[in-house]
mmCIF file of C-alpha atoms and ligand atoms in Angstrom:
data_model
loop_
_atom_site.group_PDB
_atom_site.id
_atom_site.type_symbol
_atom_site.label_atom_id
_atom_site.label_comp_id
_atom_site.label_asym_id
_atom_site.label_seq_id
_atom_site.Cartn_x
_atom_site.Cartn_y
_atom_site.Cartn_z
ATOM 1 C CA UNK A 1 -0.248 6.070 6.849
ATOM 2 C CA UNK A 2 -0.634 2.383 5.958
ATOM 3 C CA UNK A 3 -4.054 1.095 5.474
ATOM 4 C CA UNK A 4 -3.077 -2.632 4.827
ATOM 5 C CA UNK A 5 -3.025 -5.244 7.618
ATOM 6 C CA UNK A 6 -2.537 -8.506 7.021
ATOM 7 C CA UNK A 7 -3.607 -7.920 3.328
ATOM 8 C CA UNK A 8 -7.381 -7.279 4.847
ATOM 9 C CA UNK A 9 -8.441 -3.352 4.506
ATOM 10 C CA UNK A 10 -7.749 -1.903 7.741
ATOM 11 C CA UNK A 11 -10.927 0.516 7.764
ATOM 12 C CA UNK A 12 -10.788 1.937 10.833
ATOM 13 C CA UNK A 13 -8.364 4.292 10.567
ATOM 14 C CA UNK A 14 -8.945 4.097 6.175
ATOM 15 C CA UNK A 15 -8.245 6.600 4.737
ATOM 16 C CA UNK A 16 -7.767 8.215 1.327
ATOM 17 C CA UNK A 17 -4.564 7.708 -0.016
ATOM 18 C CA UNK A 18 -4.005 10.664 -2.393
ATOM 19 C CA UNK A 19 -0.915 10.234 -3.911
ATOM 20 C CA UNK A 20 -0.688 11.507 -7.953
ATOM 21 C CA UNK A 21 2.055 10.022 -10.176
ATOM 22 C CA UNK A 22 4.320 13.478 -10.724
ATOM 23 C CA UNK A 23 6.207 11.515 -13.430
ATOM 24 C CA UNK A 24 6.627 8.023 -15.783
ATOM 25 C CA UNK A 25 9.489 6.166 -17.243
ATOM 26 C CA UNK A 26 9.638 3.838 -19.766
ATOM 27 C CA UNK A 27 12.986 2.451 -20.285
ATOM 28 C CA UNK A 28 13.273 -0.162 -23.473
ATOM 29 C CA UNK A 29 8.966 -0.809 -22.885
ATOM 30 C CA UNK A 30 7.209 -1.907 -25.437
ATOM 31 C CA UNK A 31 7.856 0.717 -28.550
ATOM 32 C CA UNK A 32 9.456 2.883 -26.392
ATOM 33 C CA UNK A 33 13.798 3.157 -25.892
ATOM 34 C CA UNK A 34 13.255 5.758 -23.497
ATOM 35 C CA UNK A 35 10.627 7.860 -22.606
ATOM 36 C CA UNK A 36 10.098 10.516 -19.804
ATOM 37 C CA UNK A 37 6.920 12.139 -18.581
ATOM 38 C CA UNK A 38 6.146 14.939 -16.013
ATOM 39 C CA UNK A 39 2.155 14.999 -15.151
ATOM 40 C CA UNK A 40 0.171 17.614 -13.497
ATOM 41 C CA UNK A 41 -2.340 15.826 -11.396
ATOM 42 C CA UNK A 42 -5.104 15.804 -13.426
ATOM 43 C CA UNK A 43 -6.812 14.236 -16.270
ATOM 44 C CA UNK A 44 -3.905 13.217 -19.161
ATOM 45 C CA UNK A 45 -5.050 12.494 -22.414
ATOM 46 C CA UNK A 46 -2.953 10.191 -25.224
ATOM 47 C CA UNK A 47 -3.495 10.775 -28.655
ATOM 48 C CA UNK A 48 -1.805 9.865 -32.275
ATOM 49 C CA UNK A 49 -1.976 7.430 -35.295
ATOM 50 C CA UNK A 50 -2.205 3.665 -34.945
ATOM 51 C CA UNK A 51 0.569 2.059 -33.866
ATOM 52 C CA UNK A 52 2.004 5.485 -31.872
ATOM 53 C CA UNK A 53 2.558 3.495 -28.909
ATOM 54 C CA UNK A 54 -1.013 4.666 -27.115
ATOM 55 C CA UNK A 55 -1.546 1.067 -25.445
ATOM 56 C CA UNK A 56 1.982 0.656 -24.930
ATOM 57 C CA UNK A 57 1.807 3.406 -22.705
ATOM 58 C CA UNK A 58 -1.304 2.857 -20.799
ATOM 59 C CA UNK A 59 0.596 -1.194 -20.126
ATOM 60 C CA UNK A 60 2.980 0.486 -18.852
ATOM 61 C CA UNK A 61 1.209 2.765 -16.131
ATOM 62 C CA UNK A 62 -1.010 -0.723 -15.494
ATOM 63 C CA UNK A 63 1.830 -2.356 -14.545
ATOM 64 C CA UNK A 64 2.094 -1.152 -11.414
ATOM 65 C CA UNK A 65 -0.590 -3.328 -9.668
ATOM 66 C CA UNK A 66 0.111 -7.670 -9.468
ATOM 67 C CA UNK A 67 -0.427 -9.204 -12.312
ATOM 68 C CA UNK A 68 -0.496 -9.151 -16.061
ATOM 69 C CA UNK A 69 -1.403 -5.802 -16.441
ATOM 70 C CA UNK A 70 -4.506 -4.491 -19.164
ATOM 71 C CA UNK A 71 -3.097 -6.829 -22.402
ATOM 72 C CA UNK A 72 -2.667 -9.887 -20.172
ATOM 73 C CA UNK A 73 0.811 -10.234 -22.250
ATOM 74 C CA UNK A 74 3.836 -11.887 -20.361
ATOM 75 C CA UNK A 75 6.790 -9.532 -18.439
ATOM 76 C CA UNK A 76 9.184 -10.936 -21.626
ATOM 77 C CA UNK A 77 6.381 -9.959 -24.131
ATOM 78 C CA UNK A 78 6.950 -6.407 -22.924
ATOM 79 C CA UNK A 79 11.271 -5.976 -23.652
ATOM 80 C CA UNK A 80 11.419 -3.582 -26.203
ATOM 81 C CA UNK A 81 12.938 -5.646 -29.719
ATOM 82 C CA UNK A 82 14.280 -4.548 -32.960
ATOM 83 C CA UNK A 83 12.965 -5.328 -35.738
ATOM 84 C CA UNK A 84 14.522 -8.662 -36.250
ATOM 85 C CA UNK A 85 14.996 -9.294 -32.501
ATOM 86 C CA UNK A 86 14.093 -12.421 -30.730
ATOM 87 C CA UNK A 87 13.826 -11.906 -27.432
ATOM 88 C CA UNK A 88 12.795 -8.938 -25.411
ATOM 89 C CA UNK A 89 15.394 -6.844 -24.033
ATOM 90 C CA UNK A 90 15.605 -5.709 -19.991
ATOM 91 C CA UNK A 91 12.679 -2.897 -18.890
ATOM 92 C CA UNK A 92 11.403 -1.068 -16.787
ATOM 93 C CA UNK A 93 8.385 1.528 -16.331
ATOM 94 C CA UNK A 94 9.002 3.364 -13.252
ATOM 95 C CA UNK A 95 6.564 5.941 -11.476
ATOM 96 C CA UNK A 96 7.316 9.113 -9.167
ATOM 97 C CA UNK A 97 4.386 9.636 -6.437
ATOM 98 C CA UNK A 98 3.882 13.440 -5.114
ATOM 99 C CA UNK A 99 5.470 12.120 -1.868
ATOM 100 C CA UNK A 100 8.355 11.092 -4.031
ATOM 101 C CA UNK A 101 7.935 7.762 -3.362
ATOM 102 C CA UNK A 102 8.940 5.973 -6.648
ATOM 103 C CA UNK A 103 7.483 2.970 -7.749
ATOM 104 C CA UNK A 104 9.281 0.487 -10.735
ATOM 105 C CA UNK A 105 8.599 -2.498 -11.859
ATOM 106 C CA UNK A 106 10.946 -4.684 -14.851
ATOM 107 C CA UNK A 107 12.880 -7.414 -16.040
ATOM 108 C CA UNK A 108 16.993 -6.604 -14.944
ATOM 109 C CA UNK A 109 17.753 -9.913 -18.072
ATOM 110 C CA UNK A 110 16.597 -10.614 -20.934
ATOM 111 C CA UNK A 111 13.686 -12.070 -21.838
ATOM 112 C CA UNK A 112 12.452 -13.178 -17.894
ATOM 113 C CA UNK A 113 9.512 -14.875 -17.378
ATOM 114 C CA UNK A 114 8.735 -13.246 -14.171
ATOM 115 C CA UNK A 115 8.846 -9.310 -12.930
ATOM 116 C CA UNK A 116 10.136 -7.375 -10.146
ATOM 117 C CA UNK A 117 8.875 -4.632 -8.162
ATOM 118 C CA UNK A 118 11.462 -2.657 -6.516
ATOM 119 C CA UNK A 119 9.806 0.407 -4.222
ATOM 120 C CA UNK A 120 11.864 3.157 -2.897
ATOM 121 C CA UNK A 121 14.774 1.244 -4.832
ATOM 122 C CA UNK A 122 14.640 -1.963 -2.177
ATOM 123 C CA UNK A 123 12.785 -5.259 -4.001
ATOM 124 C CA UNK A 124 9.374 -5.464 -2.496
ATOM 125 C CA UNK A 125 5.990 -8.451 -2.951
ATOM 126 C CA UNK A 126 4.138 -6.623 -6.197
ATOM 127 C CA UNK A 127 1.184 -7.005 -3.710
ATOM 128 C CA UNK A 128 2.918 -3.497 -1.565
ATOM 129 C CA UNK A 129 1.769 -1.613 -4.843
ATOM 130 C CA UNK A 130 -1.647 -1.872 -4.001
ATOM 131 C CA UNK A 131 -1.168 0.379 -0.576
ATOM 132 C CA UNK A 132 0.201 3.200 -2.943
ATOM 133 C CA UNK A 133 -2.083 2.832 -6.572
ATOM 134 C CA UNK A 134 -5.146 1.694 -7.646
ATOM 135 C CA UNK A 135 -5.420 1.824 -11.446
ATOM 136 C CA UNK A 136 -9.159 0.365 -13.126
ATOM 137 C CA UNK A 137 -8.602 -0.581 -17.058
ATOM 138 C CA UNK A 138 -11.287 -0.575 -19.837
ATOM 139 C CA UNK A 139 -10.254 -1.764 -23.060
ATOM 140 C CA UNK A 140 -11.852 -2.410 -26.651
ATOM 141 C CA UNK A 141 -11.725 -5.360 -25.944
ATOM 142 C CA UNK A 142 -14.167 -5.108 -22.768
ATOM 143 C CA UNK A 143 -16.788 -4.259 -26.281
ATOM 144 C CA UNK A 144 -18.446 -7.282 -25.919
ATOM 145 C CA UNK A 145 -17.634 -8.092 -22.739
ATOM 146 C CA UNK A 146 -21.190 -9.486 -21.753
ATOM 147 C CA UNK A 147 -21.368 -11.309 -24.720
ATOM 148 C CA UNK A 148 -17.876 -12.588 -25.019
ATOM 149 C CA UNK A 149 -16.196 -16.268 -23.503
ATOM 150 C CA UNK A 150 -17.759 -16.771 -19.365
ATOM 151 C CA UNK A 151 -13.650 -17.249 -17.894
ATOM 152 C CA UNK A 152 -13.426 -13.901 -19.668
ATOM 153 C CA UNK A 153 -15.536 -12.104 -17.986
ATOM 154 C CA UNK A 154 -14.919 -13.581 -14.755
ATOM 155 C CA UNK A 155 -11.177 -12.513 -14.481
ATOM 156 C CA UNK A 156 -12.510 -8.956 -15.707
ATOM 157 C CA UNK A 157 -14.597 -9.397 -12.123
ATOM 158 C CA UNK A 158 -12.207 -11.221 -10.043
ATOM 159 C CA UNK A 159 -10.058 -8.394 -10.686
ATOM 160 C CA UNK A 160 -11.919 -5.878 -9.478
ATOM 161 C CA UNK A 161 -12.002 -7.743 -6.654
ATOM 162 C CA UNK A 162 -9.550 -7.984 -5.946
ATOM 163 C CA UNK A 163 -8.465 -4.400 -6.744
ATOM 164 C CA UNK A 164 -10.520 -3.625 -2.962
ATOM 165 C CA UNK A 165 -8.966 -6.805 -1.451
ATOM 166 C CA UNK A 166 -6.168 -8.216 -2.195
ATOM 167 C CA UNK A 167 -6.707 -11.448 0.009
ATOM 168 C CA UNK A 168 -8.918 -12.980 -3.256
ATOM 169 C CA UNK A 169 -5.764 -12.644 -6.116
ATOM 170 C CA UNK A 170 -4.085 -15.551 -3.581
ATOM 171 C CA UNK A 171 -6.903 -17.507 -2.955
ATOM 172 C CA UNK A 172 -8.156 -17.922 -7.280
ATOM 173 C CA UNK A 173 -4.881 -18.715 -7.486
ATOM 174 C CA UNK A 174 -4.039 -21.297 -4.688
ATOM 175 C CA UNK A 175 -7.370 -22.587 -6.071
ATOM 176 C CA UNK A 176 -5.785 -22.643 -9.932
ATOM 177 C CA UNK A 177 -2.661 -24.340 -9.358
ATOM 178 C CA UNK A 178 -4.500 -27.285 -6.853
ATOM 179 C CA UNK A 179 -7.412 -27.114 -10.076
ATOM 180 C CA UNK A 180 -4.720 -28.210 -12.212
ATOM 181 C CA UNK A 181 -2.943 -30.789 -10.473
ATOM 182 C CA UNK A 182 -6.526 -32.450 -9.317
ATOM 183 C CA UNK A 183 -6.914 -32.525 -13.156
ATOM 184 C CA UNK A 184 -3.625 -33.454 -13.941
ATOM 185 C CA UNK A 185 -4.021 -37.156 -11.333
ATOM 186 C CA UNK A 186 -7.485 -37.404 -12.425
ATOM 187 C CA UNK A 187 -5.962 -37.831 -16.495
ATOM 188 C CA UNK A 188 -3.038 -39.738 -15.499
ATOM 189 C CA UNK A 189 -6.122 -42.121 -13.618
ATOM 190 C CA UNK A 190 -7.868 -42.227 -17.242
ATOM 191 C CA UNK A 191 -4.428 -43.501 -18.424
ATOM 192 C CA UNK A 192 -4.731 -46.487 -16.297
ATOM 193 C CA UNK A 193 -2.291 -44.881 -13.286
ATOM 194 C CA UNK A 194 -4.307 -45.352 -10.005
ATOM 195 C CA UNK A 195 -4.824 -42.030 -8.836
ATOM 196 C CA UNK A 196 -3.795 -41.961 -5.389
ATOM 197 C CA UNK A 197 -6.906 -40.782 -3.507
ATOM 198 C CA UNK A 198 -5.620 -39.699 0.222
ATOM 199 C CA UNK A 199 -4.003 -36.634 -2.302
ATOM 200 C CA UNK A 200 -6.785 -36.418 -4.338
ATOM 201 C CA UNK A 201 -8.918 -36.384 -0.968
ATOM 202 C CA UNK A 202 -6.040 -33.461 -0.172
ATOM 203 C CA UNK A 203 -6.275 -31.432 -3.143
ATOM 204 C CA UNK A 204 -10.653 -31.039 -2.517
ATOM 205 C CA UNK A 205 -10.146 -29.970 0.255
ATOM 206 C CA UNK A 206 -7.668 -27.416 -0.216
ATOM 207 C CA UNK A 207 -9.953 -26.867 -3.154
ATOM 208 C CA UNK A 208 -12.708 -26.235 -0.730
ATOM 209 C CA UNK A 209 -11.102 -23.779 1.153
ATOM 210 C CA UNK A 210 -9.635 -21.843 -1.013
ATOM 211 C CA UNK A 211 -12.985 -21.476 -3.080
ATOM 212 C CA UNK A 212 -15.222 -20.304 -0.552
ATOM 213 C CA UNK A 213 -13.101 -17.826 0.274
ATOM 214 C CA UNK A 214 -13.234 -16.458 -3.148
ATOM 215 C CA UNK A 215 -16.837 -16.877 -3.583
ATOM 216 C CA UNK A 216 -17.749 -14.968 0.071
ATOM 217 C CA UNK A 217 -14.936 -12.801 -1.745
ATOM 218 C CA UNK A 218 -16.853 -12.258 -5.132
ATOM 219 C CA UNK A 219 -19.914 -11.395 -3.131
ATOM 220 C CA UNK A 220 -19.522 -8.617 -1.339
ATOM 221 C CA UNK A 221 -17.812 -7.147 -4.134
ATOM 222 C CA UNK A 222 -20.877 -7.289 -6.496
ATOM 223 C CA UNK A 223 -22.848 -5.969 -3.245
ATOM 224 C CA UNK A 224 -20.426 -3.178 -3.158
ATOM 225 C CA UNK A 225 -20.656 -2.181 -6.996
ATOM 226 C CA UNK A 226 -23.833 -3.042 -6.706
ATOM 227 C CA UNK A 227 -24.734 -0.750 -4.570
ATOM 228 C CA UNK A 228 -21.760 2.137 -6.421
ATOM 229 C CA UNK A 229 -24.390 1.514 -9.278
ATOM 230 C CA UNK A 230 -27.059 2.175 -7.426
ATOM 231 C CA UNK A 231 -25.835 5.440 -5.983
ATOM 232 C CA UNK A 232 -24.582 6.815 -9.736
ATOM 233 C CA UNK A 233 -28.458 5.799 -11.302
ATOM 234 C CA UNK A 234 -28.765 9.920 -11.825
ATOM 235 C CA UNK A 235 -25.592 9.784 -14.791
ATOM 236 C CA UNK A 236 -26.444 9.725 -17.671
ATOM 237 C CA UNK A 237 -25.106 5.989 -17.983
ATOM 238 C CA UNK A 238 -26.488 2.627 -18.300
ATOM 239 C CA UNK A 239 -27.417 0.704 -15.564
ATOM 240 C CA UNK A 240 -26.105 -3.049 -14.816
ATOM 241 C CA UNK A 241 -27.664 -4.822 -12.904
ATOM 242 C CA UNK A 242 -25.346 -8.265 -11.807
ATOM 243 C CA UNK A 243 -25.402 -10.819 -10.910
ATOM 244 C CA UNK A 244 -23.085 -14.439 -10.201
ATOM 245 C CA UNK A 245 -24.063 -18.092 -11.416
ATOM 246 C CA UNK A 246 -22.095 -19.836 -9.278
ATOM 247 C CA UNK A 247 -23.261 -23.034 -6.472
ATOM 248 C CA UNK A 248 -20.379 -21.737 -4.396
ATOM 249 C CA UNK A 249 -21.725 -17.806 -5.181
ATOM 250 C CA UNK A 250 -25.196 -18.781 -4.408
ATOM 251 C CA UNK A 251 -24.671 -19.880 -1.044
ATOM 252 C CA UNK A 252 -22.670 -16.449 0.265
ATOM 253 C CA UNK A 253 -25.160 -14.737 -0.868
ATOM 254 C CA UNK A 254 -28.160 -16.700 1.142
ATOM 255 C CA UNK A 255 -25.458 -15.974 4.098
ATOM 256 C CA UNK A 256 -24.184 -19.722 4.437
ATOM 257 C CA UNK A 257 -20.813 -20.214 6.325
ATOM 258 C CA UNK A 258 -17.425 -20.499 4.884
ATOM 259 C CA UNK A 259 -16.749 -24.048 6.097
ATOM 260 C CA UNK A 260 -20.569 -25.258 4.887
ATOM 261 C CA UNK A 261 -20.033 -23.626 1.025
ATOM 262 C CA UNK A 262 -16.092 -25.171 1.709
ATOM 263 C CA UNK A 263 -17.626 -28.399 2.023
ATOM 264 C CA UNK A 264 -20.704 -27.641 -0.523
ATOM 265 C CA UNK A 265 -17.428 -27.616 -2.726
ATOM 266 C CA UNK A 266 -15.294 -30.191 -1.670
ATOM 267 C CA UNK A 267 -17.789 -32.629 -1.749
ATOM 268 C CA UNK A 268 -19.011 -31.681 -5.660
ATOM 269 C CA UNK A 269 -15.670 -32.269 -6.445
ATOM 270 C CA UNK A 270 -15.104 -35.450 -5.362
ATOM 271 C CA UNK A 271 -18.621 -36.432 -7.105
ATOM 272 C CA UNK A 272 -17.559 -35.581 -10.232
ATOM 273 C CA UNK A 273 -13.730 -37.024 -9.882
ATOM 274 C CA UNK A 274 -15.145 -39.565 -13.036
ATOM 275 C CA UNK A 275 -17.118 -36.710 -15.601
ATOM 276 C CA UNK A 276 -13.568 -34.597 -15.416
ATOM 277 C CA UNK A 277 -11.299 -36.978 -15.844
ATOM 278 C CA UNK A 278 -13.353 -38.185 -19.214
ATOM 279 C CA UNK A 279 -13.832 -35.446 -20.815
ATOM 280 C CA UNK A 280 -10.106 -34.229 -19.232
ATOM 281 C CA UNK A 281 -11.605 -31.021 -18.664
ATOM 282 C CA UNK A 282 -12.654 -29.530 -14.598
ATOM 283 C CA UNK A 283 -16.620 -29.113 -15.220
ATOM 284 C CA UNK A 284 -17.631 -28.101 -11.346
ATOM 285 C CA UNK A 285 -16.434 -25.539 -8.698
ATOM 286 C CA UNK A 286 -16.331 -21.274 -8.697
ATOM 287 C CA UNK A 287 -14.325 -21.733 -11.617
ATOM 288 C CA UNK A 288 -17.017 -21.528 -13.793
ATOM 289 C CA UNK A 289 -18.922 -18.950 -11.893
ATOM 290 C CA UNK A 290 -20.106 -16.186 -14.776
ATOM 291 C CA UNK A 291 -20.423 -12.916 -14.267
ATOM 292 C CA UNK A 292 -24.571 -12.170 -15.406
ATOM 293 C CA UNK A 293 -25.052 -8.713 -15.974
ATOM 294 C CA UNK A 294 -29.145 -7.137 -17.102
ATOM 295 C CA UNK A 295 -30.017 -3.830 -19.140
ATOM 296 C CA UNK A 296 -31.634 -2.473 -16.238
ATOM 297 C CA UNK A 297 -33.179 0.237 -18.519
ATOM 298 C CA UNK A 298 -34.592 -2.040 -20.614
ATOM 299 C CA UNK A 299 -34.913 -5.016 -18.778
ATOM 300 C CA UNK A 300 -33.066 -6.887 -21.392
ATOM 301 C CA UNK A 301 -30.197 -9.053 -20.606
ATOM 302 C CA UNK A 302 -26.783 -7.160 -21.443
ATOM 303 C CA UNK A 303 -25.030 -10.469 -23.710
ATOM 304 C CA UNK A 304 -28.100 -8.786 -26.125
ATOM 305 C CA UNK A 305 -26.585 -5.385 -26.190
ATOM 306 C CA UNK A 306 -24.498 -3.983 -28.856
ATOM 307 C CA UNK A 307 -21.137 -3.506 -28.009
ATOM 308 C CA UNK A 308 -21.493 0.099 -27.855
ATOM 309 C CA UNK A 309 -24.282 -0.238 -25.197
ATOM 310 C CA UNK A 310 -22.166 -3.194 -23.584
ATOM 311 C CA UNK A 311 -19.306 -0.187 -23.337
ATOM 312 C CA UNK A 312 -21.680 1.873 -21.275
ATOM 313 C CA UNK A 313 -21.838 -0.665 -19.694
ATOM 314 C CA UNK A 314 -18.507 -1.069 -18.880
ATOM 315 C CA UNK A 315 -17.674 2.111 -18.721
ATOM 316 C CA UNK A 316 -20.032 2.250 -15.766
ATOM 317 C CA UNK A 317 -19.200 -0.650 -13.840
ATOM 318 C CA UNK A 318 -15.443 0.656 -13.899
ATOM 319 C CA UNK A 319 -16.412 4.172 -12.237
ATOM 320 C CA UNK A 320 -18.691 2.661 -10.133
ATOM 321 C CA UNK A 321 -15.011 0.263 -9.210
ATOM 322 C CA UNK A 322 -13.616 4.081 -9.005
ATOM 323 C CA UNK A 323 -15.761 5.286 -6.765
ATOM 324 C CA UNK A 324 -16.097 2.214 -3.874
ATOM 325 C CA UNK A 325 -12.139 2.865 -4.372
ATOM 326 C CA UNK A 326 -12.193 5.826 -3.423
ATOM 327 C CA UNK A 327 -14.092 5.757 -0.357
ATOM 328 C CA UNK A 328 -11.524 3.449 0.893
ATOM 329 C CA UNK A 329 -8.265 3.384 -0.197
ATOM 330 C CA UNK A 330 -5.725 4.135 -2.337
ATOM 331 C CA UNK A 331 -6.446 6.284 -5.177
ATOM 332 C CA UNK A 332 -7.831 5.127 -7.526
ATOM 333 C CA UNK A 333 -5.954 5.920 -11.661
ATOM 334 C CA UNK A 334 -8.421 5.621 -14.164
ATOM 335 C CA UNK A 335 -6.612 3.718 -18.184
ATOM 336 C CA UNK A 336 -9.490 4.176 -20.928
ATOM 337 C CA UNK A 337 -8.364 2.561 -23.848
ATOM 338 C CA UNK A 338 -9.790 4.026 -27.003
ATOM 339 C CA UNK A 339 -12.806 4.964 -25.293
ATOM 340 C CA UNK A 340 -14.970 8.042 -26.309
ATOM 341 C CA UNK A 341 -14.482 6.520 -29.827
ATOM 342 C CA UNK A 342 -17.027 3.972 -28.068
ATOM 343 C CA UNK A 343 -19.393 7.058 -26.897
ATOM 344 C CA UNK A 344 -21.865 8.742 -28.086
ATOM 345 C CA UNK A 345 -21.888 12.905 -27.946
ATOM 346 C CA UNK A 346 -23.067 12.910 -24.593
ATOM 347 C CA UNK A 347 -22.063 10.152 -22.725
ATOM 348 C CA UNK A 348 -18.445 10.993 -23.719
ATOM 349 C CA UNK A 349 -19.218 14.633 -22.378
ATOM 350 C CA UNK A 350 -20.724 12.890 -19.335
ATOM 351 C CA UNK A 351 -17.584 10.764 -18.579
ATOM 352 C CA UNK A 352 -15.362 13.688 -19.365
ATOM 353 C CA UNK A 353 -17.530 15.770 -16.640
ATOM 354 C CA UNK A 354 -16.997 13.011 -14.462
ATOM 355 C CA UNK A 355 -13.210 12.684 -14.228
ATOM 356 C CA UNK A 356 -12.912 15.974 -13.900
ATOM 357 C CA UNK A 357 -15.758 16.577 -10.706
ATOM 358 C CA UNK A 358 -14.025 12.979 -9.279
ATOM 359 C CA UNK A 359 -9.786 15.010 -9.439
ATOM 360 C CA UNK A 360 -8.804 12.052 -10.809
ATOM 361 C CA UNK A 361 -5.939 10.616 -12.132
ATOM 362 C CA UNK A 362 -7.625 9.013 -15.352
ATOM 363 C CA UNK A 363 -4.688 8.091 -18.880
ATOM 364 C CA UNK A 364 -7.049 7.859 -21.983
ATOM 365 C CA UNK A 365 -6.243 7.087 -25.495
ATOM 366 C CA UNK A 366 -7.461 8.447 -29.024
ATOM 367 C CA UNK A 367 -6.761 8.509 -32.495
ATOM 368 C CA UNK A 368 -7.934 11.906 -32.896
ATOM 369 C CA UNK A 369 -7.730 14.546 -30.277
ATOM 370 C CA UNK A 370 -10.586 16.299 -31.587
ATOM 371 C CA UNK A 371 -12.363 13.718 -30.102
ATOM 372 C CA UNK A 372 -11.220 15.391 -26.198
ATOM 373 C CA UNK A 373 -12.401 18.460 -27.376
ATOM 374 C CA UNK A 374 -14.547 18.857 -23.824
ATOM 375 C CA UNK A 375 -11.421 18.498 -21.720
ATOM 376 C CA UNK A 376 -9.843 21.024 -23.600
ATOM 377 C CA UNK A 377 -8.672 23.407 -20.688
ATOM 378 C CA UNK A 378 -9.396 20.642 -18.053
ATOM 379 C CA UNK A 379 -6.346 17.920 -18.985
ATOM 380 C CA UNK A 380 -2.454 17.510 -19.945
ATOM 381 C CA UNK A 381 -2.366 16.837 -23.817
ATOM 382 C CA UNK A 382 0.571 14.072 -24.871
ATOM 383 C CA UNK A 383 1.343 13.645 -28.956
ATOM 384 C CA UNK A 384 2.459 9.696 -29.219
ATOM 385 C CA UNK A 385 4.252 9.028 -32.083
ATOM 386 C CA UNK A 386 7.595 7.223 -33.408
ATOM 387 C CA UNK A 387 8.155 6.075 -29.806
ATOM 388 C CA UNK A 388 8.191 10.181 -28.076
ATOM 389 C CA UNK A 389 5.716 11.817 -25.858
ATOM 390 C CA UNK A 390 4.911 15.739 -26.961
ATOM 391 C CA UNK A 391 3.343 17.953 -24.207
ATOM 392 C CA UNK A 392 1.376 19.980 -26.694
HETATM 393 N N1 ADP B 401 7.840 -5.663 -27.091
HETATM 394 C C1 ADP B 401 8.060 -4.983 -27.782
HETATM 395 N N2 ADP B 401 9.198 -4.518 -28.940
HETATM 396 C C2 ADP B 401 9.021 -3.066 -30.243
HETATM 397 N N3 ADP B 401 8.301 -2.740 -30.275
HETATM 398 C C3 ADP B 401 6.626 -3.106 -29.689
HETATM 399 C C4 ADP B 401 6.339 -4.315 -28.519
HETATM 400 N N4 ADP B 401 5.275 -4.682 -28.298
HETATM 401 C C5 ADP B 401 5.107 -3.800 -29.548
HETATM 402 N N5 ADP B 401 5.652 -3.106 -30.194
HETATM 403 C C6 ADP B 401 5.308 -1.852 -31.088
HETATM 404 O O1 ADP B 401 4.648 -0.628 -30.883
HETATM 405 C C7 ADP B 401 2.835 -1.076 -30.896
HETATM 406 C C8 ADP B 401 2.058 -1.227 -30.902
HETATM 407 O O2 ADP B 401 1.638 0.081 -29.739
HETATM 408 P P1 ADP B 401 0.333 0.710 -29.686
HETATM 409 O O3 ADP B 401 0.527 1.001 -27.648
HETATM 410 O O4 ADP B 401 -0.373 -0.559 -29.571
HETATM 411 O O5 ADP B 401 -0.466 1.997 -30.515
HETATM 412 P P2 ADP B 401 -1.046 2.254 -30.472
HETATM 413 O O6 ADP B 401 -0.974 3.839 -30.374
HETATM 414 O O7 ADP B 401 -2.031 2.247 -31.274
HETATM 415 O O8 ADP B 401 -2.164 1.631 -29.124
HETATM 416 C C9 ADP B 401 3.872 -1.609 -32.580
HETATM 417 O O9 ADP B 401 3.233 -1.281 -33.120
HETATM 418 C C10 ADP B 401 4.366 -2.804 -31.638
HETATM 419 O O10 ADP B 401 4.860 -3.509 -33.218
HETATM 420 MG MG1 MG B 402 -4.145 1.162 -29.514
#
């Protein structure tokens, strides 16, 4: 049974599709010439020295959802290159699910910029992958998420929105495309060429519509995530009180209708034309929204926290995301890059218990096998070395 009707969750018939990965095959992907891993249903620990290819493997799994994957890289960067080779090879990542579905992605020509997606051998829209799997990841780069640049934080949050609401990705990319076009017109006007006002009006109307949809989806996701965080308050992870700092989202929170929000964005953009043109940047609009977080227990902004504290907040947020996805959709797959290394003993144990309790297919990396001692007997251990994968 499929859950998506016109890209929206069909909650009336929603039932968790409990598929798990049973194998993963990499061909000329990053450091792997060819590798295959057979998987049991529980967590998978990938351990090995720095540079062994652990993150590459997580990245491969992260490509089984639309977008750029866990490193934010282009398809061209992912093809394997021998030392001295300038262009990456054609590459493929394939997984097999326990209902025999095969999901694949890759490029067929060396250096190609766009990856294609195949489901059971047939080319498919990348969005279709969401019918099967929802990879969710946490990486060391997020250790300073709350004190990082606003744009990074919003990108992180938009991905959380999008995993449960695929329409959000379309709204954000339509918005960004129109925003670039508007800025080009305004830049041209700076150079003395008259910007066509009719075209600017049309772009700003489009930005209003896409922006309003994005703002509404963000607010709905924020509320669902906050509810999932609150429901987890008995866990030994710190909780965040989340907020969205942006006028469109504030309107959405106050119950404004989509057209009202769209009109407010459109009018704001029209007013900002001269300023944006002079600055050469778009200074107004929901691309400037920020995700705010308060460390609840400490009652202080998360941004002030140490990287260890921010990491624990992010992990709790990711687990809240997993819990809300588990209720409504295809199977979440958790990718945790170097997570245990950043957690104290108690939280590490809690993380492992939670992963086991949720029966999650989680892929976790670390340089030392010992970091995962708490998972002995409950996980598959795979040693990664020299482009090869070995069960141990
Ligand atoms: N396109 C590529 N072709 C060949 N090797 C690559 C490519 N991209 C990354 N690598 C190699 O992969 C290795 C890093 O793998 P990574 O998964 O990040 O290691 P770790 O086990 O530390 O997480 C590096 O040695 C890097 O040179
Ligand atoms: Mg790594």
